[in-house]
Amino acid sequence: MLNRRNFLTAAVGVAATAGLAACAKEDGSSSDSSGGGSKAITLGFAQVGSESGWRTANTDSVKASAKEAGFKLQFSDAQQKPENQISAIRSFIAQKVDVIAFSPVVVTGWDAVLKEAQAAKIPVVLTDRSVDSDESLFVTLVGSDFTDEGRRAAKILEKVLEQAGHKGKVKIAQLEGTTGAAPAIERAKGFKEVMDAEHKDDWEIVASQTGDFTRAGGKQVMQAFLQSNPDIDVLFAHNDDMGLGAIQAIEAAGKKPGKDILIVTVDGVKDGFVAMSEGKINAIVECNPLLGPQLMEVVKTVHEGGKVERWIKTEESDFMQDQAKDALPTRKY
Ligand code: GYE
């Protein structure tokens, strides 16, 4: 079993990484074992879907960087269904691609297909989301620390509450990402960690349900939350899109998002920043989707038998509402 926390202590795993990459090279099943780049690298990429603005930006980044790197990209969109991703990976194995990269929809269920890739000596690079499989089955993860994003969301909520002059108990509704997905599990975990350690007596999660990372899901679930809990003080949404859907539900219920209900989201897509500059979102924890350039570098290194770290982390910032107007023109996604 592997989780992101293990990654932190898994520096020794680099040796295993190098071993896997070296196998791919020695076996000769890769298209170019010389490392000289005479033949384009074929990369099979199995994407989660197109559920959010973050995902669209991520897909664009992967496609543009693969082109820039001169790779042949086999791209598949799983429409948020793990079974579609498994079929896509099997087809990449059958096509004998050089490297497989994917962002697993959920954390479980990958062992069999990852073993098939390993048997075919095709290195697998995880990007964005991680899996709960044995770490010998993939080379590295290129992506964010979602647990830390959850912690950062709780810490920025402290500031938001202070600025709003909120006193006393805080009733929190949580819109969770896709059930079983790493960012949903870990953002909830990080948030709760801070809450349990520092706000046991004053904060309470009164409602928590998945909105599947979509705008429609966020709207629908928020409608139900408002009916069962009309006195919610705060919404923590695991992504901007669900927060944006929830804003529609809050407005339809005659309340002011950002005032009557304080809102913290994760991602930092343009639409999120627009809503924040209109006062409807109070703070955003950034999660950077522009992973393409780093991913292509890793793919190239792995294909050439080089060493990479077990977890290549993305750098991110947090934004309060008063920074939104200035930051908006600089947002790249
Ligand atoms: O936060 C959400 C997307 O896995 C980090 O997936 C990604 C998440 C992102 O649908 O908007």
Coordinates of C-alpha atoms in Angstrom, one line a residue, residues 152-154 156-161 163-164 166 170-175 191 218 222 226 232-251 255-266 271-272 275-285 319-322:
R152 CA -4.0 25.1 3.6
A153 CA -7.7 25.4 3.0
A154 CA -8.3 25.1 6.8
I156 CA -6.9 30.2 5.0
L157 CA -10.4 29.7 6.4
E158 CA -9.1 31.0 9.8
K159 CA -8.2 34.2 8.0
V160 CA -11.5 34.4 6.1
L161 CA -13.4 34.0 9.3
Q163 CA -11.8 39.1 8.2
A164 CA -15.5 38.5 8.1
H166 CA -17.3 35.7 12.5
V170 CA -18.6 27.6 12.6
K171 CA -20.9 25.2 10.7
I172 CA -19.1 23.9 7.7
A173 CA -20.5 22.1 4.6
Q174 CA -18.0 20.2 2.5
L175 CA -18.4 19.4 -1.2
F191 CA -8.7 19.9 6.3
G218 CA -21.8 21.1 -6.8
M222 CA -25.5 22.4 -2.3
L226 CA -29.3 24.2 2.1
I232 CA -24.4 26.8 7.1
D233 CA -21.7 29.4 7.7
V234 CA -19.0 28.1 5.5
L235 CA -18.6 26.0 2.3
F236 CA -15.3 24.1 1.7
A237 CA -15.5 22.8 -1.9
H238 CA -12.7 20.5 -3.1
N239 CA -12.6 22.3 -6.4
D240 CA -13.6 25.6 -8.0
D241 CA -16.2 24.1 -10.3
M242 CA -18.2 22.6 -7.5
G243 CA -17.9 25.9 -5.7
L244 CA -19.2 27.7 -8.7
G245 CA -22.2 25.4 -9.0
A246 CA -22.9 25.8 -5.3
I247 CA -22.9 29.6 -5.8
Q248 CA -25.8 29.2 -8.2
A249 CA -27.7 27.2 -5.6
I250 CA -26.9 29.7 -2.8
E251 CA -28.1 32.6 -4.9
K255 CA -28.5 34.1 0.1
K256 CA -25.2 36.0 -0.7
P257 CA -22.2 33.7 -1.5
G258 CA -19.1 35.1 0.1
K259 CA -21.1 37.0 2.7
D260 CA -24.0 34.9 4.2
I261 CA -21.9 31.7 3.4
L262 CA -18.2 32.1 3.3
I263 CA -16.6 30.0 0.5
V264 CA -13.1 28.4 0.2
T265 CA -12.3 26.3 -2.9
V266 CA -9.3 24.6 -4.4
D271 CA -13.7 31.3 -13.5
G272 CA -12.8 30.8 -9.8
A275 CA -16.1 34.7 -8.8
M276 CA -13.6 35.7 -6.2
S277 CA -13.1 39.2 -7.7
E278 CA -16.9 39.6 -7.6
G279 CA -16.8 38.8 -3.9
K280 CA -18.5 35.4 -4.2
I281 CA -15.5 33.2 -3.2
N282 CA -13.5 34.3 -0.2
A283 CA -10.3 32.3 -0.7
I284 CA -8.7 29.8 -3.1
V285 CA -6.0 27.3 -2.5
F319 CA -5.1 33.6 -2.6
M320 CA -7.4 35.7 -0.5
Q321 CA -10.3 37.7 -2.0
D322 CA -8.4 41.1 -1.8

